[in-house]
Short mmCIF file of C-alpha atoms in Angstrom, two decimals:
data_model
loop_
_atom_site.label_atom_id
_atom_site.label_comp_id
_atom_site.label_asym_id
_atom_site.label_seq_id
_atom_site.Cartn_x
_atom_site.Cartn_y
_atom_site.Cartn_z
CA UNK U 143 11.08 5.15 -14.94
CA UNK U 144 13.41 5.14 -12.75
CA UNK U 145 15.70 8.88 -14.52
CA UNK U 146 13.13 11.59 -15.55
CA UNK U 147 15.45 13.23 -18.46
CA UNK U 148 13.04 16.35 -19.25
CA UNK U 149 13.17 19.49 -16.76
CA UNK U 150 9.50 20.24 -16.37
CA UNK U 151 8.96 24.23 -15.83
CA UNK U 152 4.85 23.74 -15.76
CA UNK U 153 3.46 20.97 -14.04
CA UNK U 154 -0.21 20.20 -13.24
CA UNK U 155 -2.12 18.44 -10.61
CA UNK U 156 -5.16 16.66 -10.78
CA UNK U 157 -7.30 15.72 -7.91
CA UNK U 158 -11.19 14.37 -7.83
CA UNK U 159 -12.67 16.31 -5.27
CA UNK U 160 -15.23 14.27 -3.32
CA UNK U 161 -17.17 17.84 -1.65
CA UNK U 162 -17.36 19.54 -5.58
CA UNK U 163 -17.37 16.02 -7.06
CA UNK U 164 -15.34 17.77 -9.35
CA UNK U 165 -11.54 17.62 -10.96
CA UNK U 166 -9.63 19.77 -9.66
CA UNK U 167 -6.66 20.98 -11.60
CA UNK U 168 -3.84 23.48 -10.28
CA UNK U 169 -1.12 24.61 -12.50
CA UNK U 170 2.17 25.65 -11.14
CA UNK U 171 5.20 27.27 -12.89
CA UNK U 172 9.21 27.66 -12.17
CA UNK U 173 10.71 31.10 -12.81
CA UNK U 174 13.96 32.34 -12.24
CA UNK U 175 12.64 34.16 -8.70
CA UNK U 176 10.93 30.84 -8.25
CA UNK U 177 7.72 28.91 -8.16
CA UNK U 178 4.53 30.40 -9.23
CA UNK U 179 0.52 29.12 -9.13
CA UNK U 180 -0.18 29.26 -12.26
CA UNK U 181 -3.72 29.00 -11.70
CA UNK U 182 -7.42 26.51 -10.67
CA UNK U 183 -9.68 25.27 -12.97
CA UNK U 184 -12.30 22.61 -12.20
CA UNK U 185 -14.20 20.15 -14.75
CA UNK U 186 -17.01 17.70 -14.15
CA UNK U 187 -15.98 15.29 -16.64
CA UNK U 188 -12.74 13.57 -16.92
CA UNK U 189 -12.50 13.85 -20.87
CA UNK U 190 -11.72 17.30 -20.03
CA UNK U 191 -9.27 17.26 -18.22
CA UNK U 192 -6.32 17.11 -20.74
CA UNK U 193 -7.90 20.18 -23.02
CA UNK U 194 -8.45 22.29 -19.34
CA UNK U 195 -4.41 21.33 -18.32
CA UNK U 196 -3.39 23.51 -21.68
CA UNK U 197 -5.62 25.95 -21.08
CA UNK U 198 -3.93 26.34 -17.60
CA UNK U 199 -0.54 25.56 -18.83
CA UNK U 200 -1.08 27.90 -21.84
CA UNK U 201 0.85 25.37 -24.19
CA UNK U 202 0.03 21.63 -25.73
CA UNK U 203 0.13 19.14 -23.76
CA UNK U 204 3.21 17.79 -26.97
CA UNK U 205 5.17 20.86 -27.21
CA UNK U 206 8.22 19.37 -26.65
CA UNK U 207 10.07 22.77 -25.85
CA UNK U 208 7.52 23.35 -23.23
CA UNK U 209 7.03 20.26 -21.98
CA UNK U 210 4.53 19.97 -19.48
CA UNK U 211 3.89 17.60 -16.44
CA UNK U 212 0.68 16.03 -15.60
CA UNK U 213 0.39 14.75 -12.19
CA UNK U 214 -2.80 12.75 -11.36
CA UNK U 215 -4.06 11.74 -7.84
CA UNK U 216 -4.61 8.34 -6.73
CA UNK U 217 -7.39 7.99 -3.87
CA UNK U 218 -5.75 7.21 -0.65
CA UNK U 219 -8.60 5.55 0.06
CA UNK U 220 -7.95 2.92 -2.68
CA UNK U 221 -4.28 2.78 -1.83
CA UNK U 222 -2.44 0.72 1.11
CA UNK U 223 0.81 1.61 3.34
CA UNK U 224 3.12 -1.23 4.44
CA UNK U 225 5.81 -1.28 6.72
CA UNK U 226 9.13 -2.94 5.38
CA UNK U 227 12.92 -3.40 7.13
CA UNK U 228 15.84 -5.02 4.69
CA UNK U 229 19.48 -4.56 5.02
CA UNK U 230 21.84 -2.07 4.23
CA UNK U 231 22.31 -2.27 0.83
CA UNK U 232 21.45 0.10 -1.95
CA UNK U 233 20.68 0.32 -5.55
CA UNK U 234 19.77 -2.83 -7.74
CA UNK U 235 20.37 -4.90 -4.68
CA UNK U 236 18.10 -2.68 -2.43
CA UNK U 237 15.24 -2.73 -5.38
CA UNK U 238 15.30 -6.84 -4.98
CA UNK U 239 15.00 -6.88 -1.16
CA UNK U 240 12.12 -4.29 -1.37
CA UNK U 241 10.04 -6.52 -4.22
CA UNK U 242 10.31 -9.43 -2.18
CA UNK U 243 9.33 -7.64 1.20
CA UNK U 244 6.03 -6.29 -1.37
CA UNK U 245 5.36 -9.79 -2.66
CA UNK U 246 4.59 -10.71 1.15
CA UNK U 247 2.70 -7.90 2.69
CA UNK U 248 1.24 -6.67 -0.32
CA UNK U 249 -2.80 -8.42 -0.23
CA UNK U 250 -2.48 -8.71 -3.82
CA UNK U 251 -0.87 -10.78 -6.55
CA UNK U 252 2.70 -8.29 -7.74
CA UNK U 253 1.06 -8.37 -11.20
CA UNK U 254 -2.12 -7.03 -9.93
CA UNK U 255 -0.59 -4.34 -7.90
CA UNK U 256 1.47 -1.16 -8.57
CA UNK U 257 3.91 -0.30 -5.89
CA UNK U 258 6.41 2.50 -4.79
CA UNK U 259 8.59 3.06 -1.17
CA UNK U 260 10.19 5.41 0.70
CA UNK U 261 12.86 5.00 3.11
CA UNK U 262 12.46 6.39 6.25
CA UNK U 263 14.92 5.26 8.95
CA UNK U 264 18.61 4.16 8.65
CA UNK U 265 21.10 2.21 11.47
CA UNK U 266 24.29 0.63 10.71
CA UNK U 267 22.56 -3.00 9.48
CA UNK U 268 19.30 -2.15 8.36
CA UNK U 269 16.53 0.64 7.03
CA UNK U 270 13.15 1.04 7.50
CA UNK U 271 10.50 2.58 5.31
CA UNK U 272 7.05 2.28 3.78
CA UNK U 273 5.56 0.30 0.88
CA UNK U 274 2.73 2.12 -1.23
CA UNK U 275 0.28 -0.33 -3.21
CA UNK U 276 -2.26 0.27 -5.08
CA UNK U 277 -3.89 -1.89 -7.71
CA UNK U 278 -2.21 -1.81 -11.36
CA UNK U 279 -5.67 -0.86 -13.46
CA UNK U 280 -6.20 2.09 -11.43
CA UNK U 281 -3.13 3.59 -12.23
CA UNK U 282 -4.15 2.49 -15.99
CA UNK U 283 -7.29 4.36 -15.11
CA UNK U 284 -5.59 7.41 -14.00
CA UNK U 285 -3.07 7.45 -16.67
CA UNK U 286 -6.04 7.84 -19.35
CA UNK U 287 -6.74 11.18 -17.41
CA UNK U 288 -4.38 12.69 -20.39
CA UNK U 289 -3.06 9.53 -22.62
CA UNK U 290 0.58 9.73 -22.76
CA UNK U 291 0.96 12.88 -20.66
CA UNK U 292 0.54 12.14 -16.87
CA UNK U 293 4.20 11.78 -15.66
CA UNK U 294 3.32 11.15 -12.06
CA UNK U 295 0.80 9.53 -10.09
CA UNK U 296 0.90 10.06 -5.95
CA UNK U 297 -1.58 9.62 -3.54
CA UNK U 298 -3.84 12.16 -3.13
CA UNK U 299 -2.05 12.64 0.43
CA UNK U 300 1.05 13.31 -0.60
CA UNK U 301 -0.31 16.64 -2.22
CA UNK U 302 -2.08 17.13 0.67
CA UNK U 303 0.56 16.78 2.65
CA UNK U 304 2.74 19.22 0.60
CA UNK U 305 0.44 21.97 0.24
CA UNK U 306 0.17 21.81 3.67
CA UNK U 307 3.90 22.57 3.58
CA UNK U 308 3.57 25.30 1.19
CA UNK U 309 0.60 27.11 2.19
CA UNK U 310 -0.66 26.63 5.41
CA UNK U 311 0.78 27.00 9.15
CA UNK U 312 3.11 23.76 9.18
CA UNK U 313 5.94 22.47 11.75
CA UNK U 314 8.78 20.30 11.08
CA UNK U 315 8.46 18.33 13.50
CA UNK U 316 6.46 14.84 13.68
CA UNK U 317 2.59 15.65 13.10
CA UNK U 318 -0.61 14.47 12.00
CA UNK U 319 -2.43 15.56 9.23
CA UNK U 320 -6.63 14.91 9.44
CA UNK U 321 -8.76 15.61 6.63
CA UNK U 322 -12.32 14.93 6.97
CA UNK U 323 -14.09 14.68 3.58
CA UNK U 324 -17.53 13.61 2.15
CA UNK U 325 -17.31 9.90 2.87
CA UNK U 326 -13.72 9.49 3.72
CA UNK U 327 -11.80 10.36 6.48
CA UNK U 328 -7.80 10.84 5.51
CA UNK U 329 -5.00 10.63 8.39
CA UNK U 330 -1.10 11.31 6.92
CA UNK U 331 1.78 11.27 9.69
CA UNK U 332 4.55 13.54 8.55
CA UNK U 333 7.70 14.26 9.88
CA UNK U 334 10.15 17.51 8.38
CA UNK U 335 6.79 18.50 6.29
CA UNK U 336 7.52 15.02 4.19
CA UNK U 337 4.87 11.95 4.12
CA UNK U 338 5.57 8.89 6.00
CA UNK U 339 2.47 6.88 5.94
CA UNK U 340 -1.42 7.24 5.56
CA UNK U 341 -4.61 5.64 6.23
CA UNK U 342 -8.10 5.91 5.39
CA UNK U 343 -11.28 5.33 7.09
CA UNK U 344 -14.44 5.45 6.10
CA UNK U 345 -16.80 8.05 7.75
CA UNK U 346 -20.26 9.74 6.98
CA UNK U 347 -20.88 13.18 8.55
CA UNK U 348 -21.90 15.29 10.28
CA UNK U 349 -21.95 13.12 13.54
CA UNK U 350 -18.35 12.39 14.64
CA UNK U 351 -19.01 9.92 16.89
CA UNK U 352 -18.20 6.85 14.52
CA UNK U 353 -14.74 8.37 13.73
CA UNK U 354 -13.95 9.21 17.68
CA UNK U 355 -14.73 5.38 18.09
CA UNK U 356 -12.50 4.40 15.17
CA UNK U 357 -9.31 6.79 15.79
CA UNK U 358 -7.54 4.63 18.57
CA UNK U 359 -6.87 2.12 16.47
CA UNK U 360 -6.15 4.36 13.49
CA UNK U 361 -3.48 6.16 15.64
CA UNK U 362 -2.35 2.23 16.79
CA UNK U 363 -1.90 1.31 13.10
CA UNK U 364 0.14 4.20 12.18
CA UNK U 365 2.08 4.18 15.10
CA UNK U 366 1.40 7.60 16.33
CA UNK U 367 2.98 8.88 19.45
CA UNK U 368 0.33 10.31 22.25
CA UNK U 369 2.46 13.67 21.94
CA UNK U 370 2.11 14.51 18.56
CA UNK U 371 0.01 17.03 17.44
CA UNK U 372 -2.91 16.74 15.03
CA UNK U 373 -3.88 18.92 12.16
CA UNK U 374 -7.30 19.23 10.77
CA UNK U 375 -8.82 20.31 7.81
CA UNK U 376 -12.30 19.83 5.43
CA UNK U 377 -15.49 19.82 5.71
CA UNK U 378 -15.59 23.20 7.79
CA UNK U 379 -18.22 22.19 10.73
CA UNK U 380 -17.16 18.65 11.42
CA UNK U 381 -13.35 19.99 11.45
CA UNK U 382 -14.21 22.26 14.29
CA UNK U 383 -16.24 19.29 16.01
CA UNK U 384 -13.68 17.35 16.09
CA UNK U 385 -11.14 19.59 16.77
CA UNK U 386 -12.63 20.49 19.93
CA UNK U 387 -13.47 16.92 21.24
CA UNK U 388 -9.87 15.80 20.75
CA UNK U 389 -8.88 18.90 22.38
CA UNK U 390 -11.12 17.86 25.13
CA UNK U 391 -9.44 14.27 25.18
CA UNK U 392 -6.47 16.25 25.83
CA UNK U 393 -4.85 16.23 22.66
CA UNK U 394 -3.11 18.64 21.07
CA UNK U 395 -5.53 20.03 18.11
CA UNK U 396 -5.23 22.63 15.43
CA UNK U 397 -7.23 23.72 12.50
CA UNK U 398 -5.35 24.34 9.12
CA UNK U 399 -4.55 27.98 9.04
CA UNK U 400 -3.55 29.53 5.42
CA UNK U 401 0.08 31.32 6.01
CA UNK U 402 -0.23 34.45 4.00
CA UNK U 403 3.34 34.89 3.69
CA UNK U 404 3.33 31.48 2.18
CA UNK U 405 0.66 32.10 -0.32
CA UNK U 406 2.17 35.43 -1.30
CA UNK U 407 5.55 33.77 -2.06
CA UNK U 408 3.36 31.39 -4.71
CA UNK U 409 2.33 34.56 -6.27
CA UNK U 410 -1.40 34.39 -4.91
CA UNK U 411 -3.27 37.44 -3.40
CA UNK U 412 -5.43 35.29 -1.49
CA UNK U 413 -6.01 31.48 -1.00
CA UNK U 414 -8.92 30.82 -3.74
CA UNK U 415 -11.70 28.32 -2.61
CA UNK U 416 -9.74 24.97 -4.46
CA UNK U 417 -6.65 25.57 -2.11
CA UNK U 418 -9.53 25.69 1.08
CA UNK U 419 -11.51 23.04 -0.57
CA UNK U 420 -9.22 20.91 -2.36
CA UNK U 421 -5.74 21.47 -1.51
CA UNK U 422 -4.43 18.08 -2.79
CA UNK U 423 -4.69 19.29 -6.30
CA UNK U 424 -2.13 22.29 -5.76
CA UNK U 425 0.27 19.70 -3.71
CA UNK U 426 0.42 17.46 -6.24
CA UNK U 427 1.80 19.95 -8.91
CA UNK U 428 4.35 21.55 -6.00
CA UNK U 429 5.33 17.93 -5.26
CA UNK U 430 5.65 17.34 -9.17
CA UNK U 431 7.77 19.89 -9.51
CA UNK U 432 10.14 19.42 -7.07
CA UNK U 433 14.01 18.20 -7.83
CA UNK U 434 13.57 14.71 -6.82
CA UNK U 435 11.03 12.29 -7.12
CA UNK U 436 8.11 13.16 -4.70
CA UNK U 437 6.63 10.52 -1.87
CA UNK U 438 5.35 7.56 -3.17
CA UNK U 439 5.57 8.24 -6.90
CA UNK U 440 4.13 5.53 -8.71
CA UNK U 441 5.38 6.48 -12.15
CA UNK U 442 8.85 7.99 -10.76
CA UNK U 443 10.01 5.63 -8.30
CA UNK U 444 13.36 5.98 -6.55
CA UNK U 445 16.29 5.72 -8.91
CA UNK U 446 18.54 2.35 -8.75
CA UNK U 447 22.81 2.56 -9.49
CA UNK U 448 24.48 1.70 -12.77
CA UNK U 449 24.54 -2.08 -14.41
CA UNK U 450 28.35 -1.70 -13.23
CA UNK U 451 27.24 -2.62 -9.91
CA UNK U 452 24.78 -4.63 -11.14
CA UNK U 453 27.75 -6.91 -12.65
CA UNK U 454 29.53 -6.69 -9.36
CA UNK U 455 27.09 -7.94 -7.67
CA UNK U 456 26.46 -10.99 -9.64
CA UNK U 457 30.08 -11.79 -9.63
CA UNK U 458 30.21 -11.56 -5.79
CA UNK U 459 27.28 -13.90 -5.94
CA UNK U 460 28.58 -16.36 -7.68
CA UNK U 461 31.71 -16.50 -5.73
CA UNK U 462 29.32 -16.94 -2.57
CA UNK U 463 27.91 -19.52 -4.12
CA UNK U 464 30.77 -21.82 -5.16
CA UNK U 465 32.35 -21.56 -1.68
CA UNK U 466 28.66 -22.40 -0.11
CA UNK U 467 28.40 -25.59 -2.64
CA UNK U 468 31.95 -26.71 -1.72
CA UNK U 469 31.09 -26.58 2.06
CA UNK U 470 27.70 -28.20 1.26
CA UNK U 471 29.11 -31.34 -0.33
CA UNK U 472 31.34 -32.00 2.65
CA UNK U 473 28.93 -31.96 5.08
CA UNK U 474 26.51 -34.43 2.78
CA UNK U 475 29.74 -36.66 2.06
CA UNK U 476 30.19 -37.12 5.59
CA UNK U 477 26.56 -37.49 6.94
CA UNK U 478 25.96 -40.04 4.23
CA UNK U 479 28.42 -42.80 5.56
CA UNK U 480 27.11 -42.02 9.22
CA UNK U 481 23.03 -42.61 7.74
CA UNK U 482 24.29 -45.69 6.16
CA UNK U 483 25.29 -47.48 9.40
CA UNK U 484 21.66 -46.19 10.98
CA UNK U 485 19.64 -47.15 7.97
CA UNK U 486 20.68 -50.96 8.40
CA UNK U 487 20.28 -50.77 12.07
CA UNK U 488 16.58 -49.48 11.58
CA UNK U 489 15.81 -52.05 8.63
CA UNK U 490 17.19 -55.15 10.53
CA UNK U 491 14.77 -53.65 13.70
CA UNK U 492 11.67 -52.98 11.23
CA UNK U 493 11.77 -56.25 9.69
CA UNK U 494 11.77 -58.58 12.99
CA UNK U 495 8.26 -59.92 13.31
CA UNK U 496 6.52 -59.67 16.79
CA UNK U 497 3.05 -61.25 17.45
CA UNK U 498 2.04 -61.47 13.87
CA UNK U 499 3.19 -58.16 12.42
CA UNK U 500 6.23 -56.23 11.83
CA UNK U 501 7.61 -52.77 12.54
CA UNK U 502 7.40 -52.23 8.61
CA UNK U 503 2.79 -53.15 8.72
CA UNK U 504 2.97 -50.60 11.45
CA UNK U 505 4.04 -47.75 10.26
CA UNK U 506 2.79 -48.77 6.48
CA UNK U 507 -1.19 -48.84 8.61
CA UNK U 508 -0.04 -45.31 10.44
CA UNK U 509 0.90 -44.21 6.79
CA UNK U 510 -2.49 -45.21 5.55
CA UNK U 511 -4.39 -43.62 8.17
CA UNK U 512 -2.75 -40.45 7.79
CA UNK U 513 -3.52 -39.99 4.25
CA UNK U 514 -6.88 -40.82 4.78
CA UNK U 515 -7.42 -38.08 7.38
CA UNK U 516 -5.34 -35.58 5.06
CA UNK U 517 -7.61 -36.64 2.28
CA UNK U 518 -10.83 -35.84 4.29
CA UNK U 519 -12.10 -32.09 4.49
CA UNK U 520 -12.72 -30.78 7.74
CA UNK U 521 -15.72 -28.38 6.31
CA UNK U 522 -17.12 -27.37 9.72
CA UNK U 523 -13.49 -25.97 10.73
CA UNK U 524 -13.07 -23.87 7.54
CA UNK U 525 -16.44 -22.44 8.33
CA UNK U 526 -15.58 -21.70 11.68
CA UNK U 527 -12.76 -20.02 10.52
CA UNK U 528 -14.04 -18.21 8.13
CA UNK U 529 -16.42 -16.44 10.21
CA UNK U 530 -13.98 -15.64 13.15
CA UNK U 531 -11.79 -13.75 10.91
CA UNK U 532 -15.05 -12.47 9.18
CA UNK U 533 -16.88 -11.37 12.10
CA UNK U 534 -19.71 -8.88 11.48
CA UNK U 535 -17.45 -6.88 9.01
CA UNK U 536 -17.85 -9.55 5.68
CA UNK U 537 -20.68 -10.44 4.39
CA UNK U 538 -19.96 -13.96 2.38
CA UNK U 539 -22.26 -14.05 -0.57
CA UNK U 540 -20.71 -17.34 -2.17
CA UNK U 541 -18.48 -20.18 -1.08
CA UNK U 542 -17.14 -22.80 -3.85
CA UNK U 543 -15.10 -25.94 -2.34
CA UNK U 544 -13.75 -28.18 -4.94
CA UNK U 545 -10.71 -31.18 -4.10
CA UNK U 546 -8.22 -30.53 -5.85
CA UNK U 547 -8.74 -26.40 -6.67
CA UNK U 548 -8.20 -23.54 -4.09
CA UNK U 549 -11.36 -22.46 -1.97
CA UNK U 550 -13.07 -19.15 -3.49
CA UNK U 551 -15.09 -17.09 -1.90
CA UNK U 552 -17.04 -13.97 -3.14
CA UNK U 553 -17.54 -11.25 -0.32
CA UNK U 554 -18.42 -7.57 0.49
CA UNK U 555 -17.88 -5.49 2.70
CA UNK U 556 -17.43 -1.32 3.93
CA UNK U 557 -14.15 -0.52 3.20
CA UNK U 558 -10.74 -1.69 0.98
CA UNK U 559 -9.16 -1.69 5.04
CA UNK U 560 -11.65 -4.13 5.90
CA UNK U 561 -10.85 -6.29 2.77
CA UNK U 562 -7.08 -5.78 3.51
CA UNK U 563 -7.82 -6.89 7.29
CA UNK U 564 -9.48 -10.22 6.37
CA UNK U 565 -7.16 -11.24 3.84
CA UNK U 566 -4.38 -10.55 6.77
CA UNK U 567 -6.18 -13.18 9.47
CA UNK U 568 -6.51 -15.57 7.12
CA UNK U 569 -2.97 -15.47 5.86
CA UNK U 570 -2.40 -16.35 9.87
CA UNK U 571 -4.91 -19.13 10.04
CA UNK U 572 -3.16 -22.49 10.63
CA UNK U 573 -4.14 -24.85 7.50
CA UNK U 574 -4.22 -22.14 5.40
CA UNK U 575 -2.15 -20.71 2.75
CA UNK U 576 -1.48 -18.69 -0.53
CA UNK U 577 -4.12 -15.92 0.36
CA UNK U 578 -4.98 -14.13 -2.96
CA UNK U 579 -7.02 -11.32 -3.49
CA UNK U 580 -8.78 -10.74 -6.81
CA UNK U 581 -10.08 -7.58 -8.51
CA UNK U 582 -11.78 -5.52 -5.16
CA UNK U 583 -13.80 -2.88 -6.43
CA UNK U 584 -15.73 -0.35 -5.06
CA UNK U 585 -19.22 0.63 -5.78
CA UNK U 586 -20.25 3.59 -4.98
CA UNK U 587 -24.13 3.56 -4.64
CA UNK U 588 -24.25 0.86 -2.26
CA UNK U 589 -20.72 1.91 -0.40
CA UNK U 590 -19.67 -1.64 -0.27
CA UNK U 591 -16.81 -3.39 -1.26
CA UNK U 592 -17.44 -6.65 -3.68
CA UNK U 593 -13.91 -8.61 -4.09
CA UNK U 594 -13.31 -12.43 -4.57
CA UNK U 595 -10.48 -14.61 -2.23
CA UNK U 596 -8.57 -17.94 -3.35
CA UNK U 597 -6.62 -19.65 -0.94
CA UNK U 598 -5.34 -22.97 -0.15
CA UNK U 599 -7.22 -25.01 2.42
CA UNK U 600 -4.34 -27.64 4.28
CA UNK U 601 -3.90 -30.19 0.90
CA UNK U 602 -7.06 -30.82 -0.04
CA UNK U 603 -6.51 -27.86 -2.54
CA UNK U 604 -3.56 -29.58 -4.43
#
């Protein structure tokens, strides 16, 4: 859905709040004098989301005269952000380049993934941005919150950044937002009050010791400047402790503070508990109301150009291929004559006998040795490689290793980030290729991600 024909006057943001253990709904309405917040609601049962949304909107969700958009939040802990760079092109060509990048960097088959993107920087030849990807099955789950009525699915960190800009004291300069949740710490890099990229880290309070230990690597991943200010929100006592610790470490840090002027501009007299405990719900509703597609929308992806541009591009591509084919033909014709002379000289040398053997026999024996070596799997090498890549974070439950089939492992770890890091390390190993991640799922009770991974090992898997 690259274009959005309907003009929505009301949007409902829906986000799971782990602090309250409930679904939080926030309604927003566009009026002649500006955007107003209609109100808030919460439900524990996801089956009640649609009916509660109708109450907030004061209309039926299917009313075509007064259409209402539901914007659902994807948990940032289940979302990945990946940098990319593509040539300075637009429209369909840009989408083709980005799709190719997505296939290369997203650690799962594109048939199992939903992705979107945002361009954040351009120069004379290259434009850079970030892909945002999530499991397609998870997107389908969120669509089920209000079947046929969910028109926007965003990472909840998009709502977090939008709420910060709309209701709290904020800055247009680069800033890092940190939200402490019950089991995760969310980090969002923003500029011009818009989301650039984000990351999630496992964290179980109340101690901030482990978070302070892991924070440098997270900041390096996000490419955060050492001078950038931190804005911290979430669990009150822990947020204050983190703010104090980072201040003592020389960082510029602030706790989130409500802006009375911004709150009044949205039609509220005071900030309700839902804004303080789960700001992303209202932020999602506000983001979905924006005229342009909000940052990293899995449904309303960035627009492309018209079909006329596509047709012109195809003609240009055909002309380029024709010229390239002609040049290649001339090159091959010249190379063929030169190669024929060299081959005849080599054949004479190979057939010449010396000490009861020939060059042909020596080459044949060497080729046989190479074939035997390639056909013999080095299990010890493979296990050593797996152990090195897994480290202490990954626990392998099963290991399937048969000739002619991809190697298959079933394992578990503490977070999706560790799964993706393990996959990336495997992809960089010599002799391993085609690494695929299959159905990583979080066991909320055990706080573990169970996943299956397959890959080709040298020539043994072919």
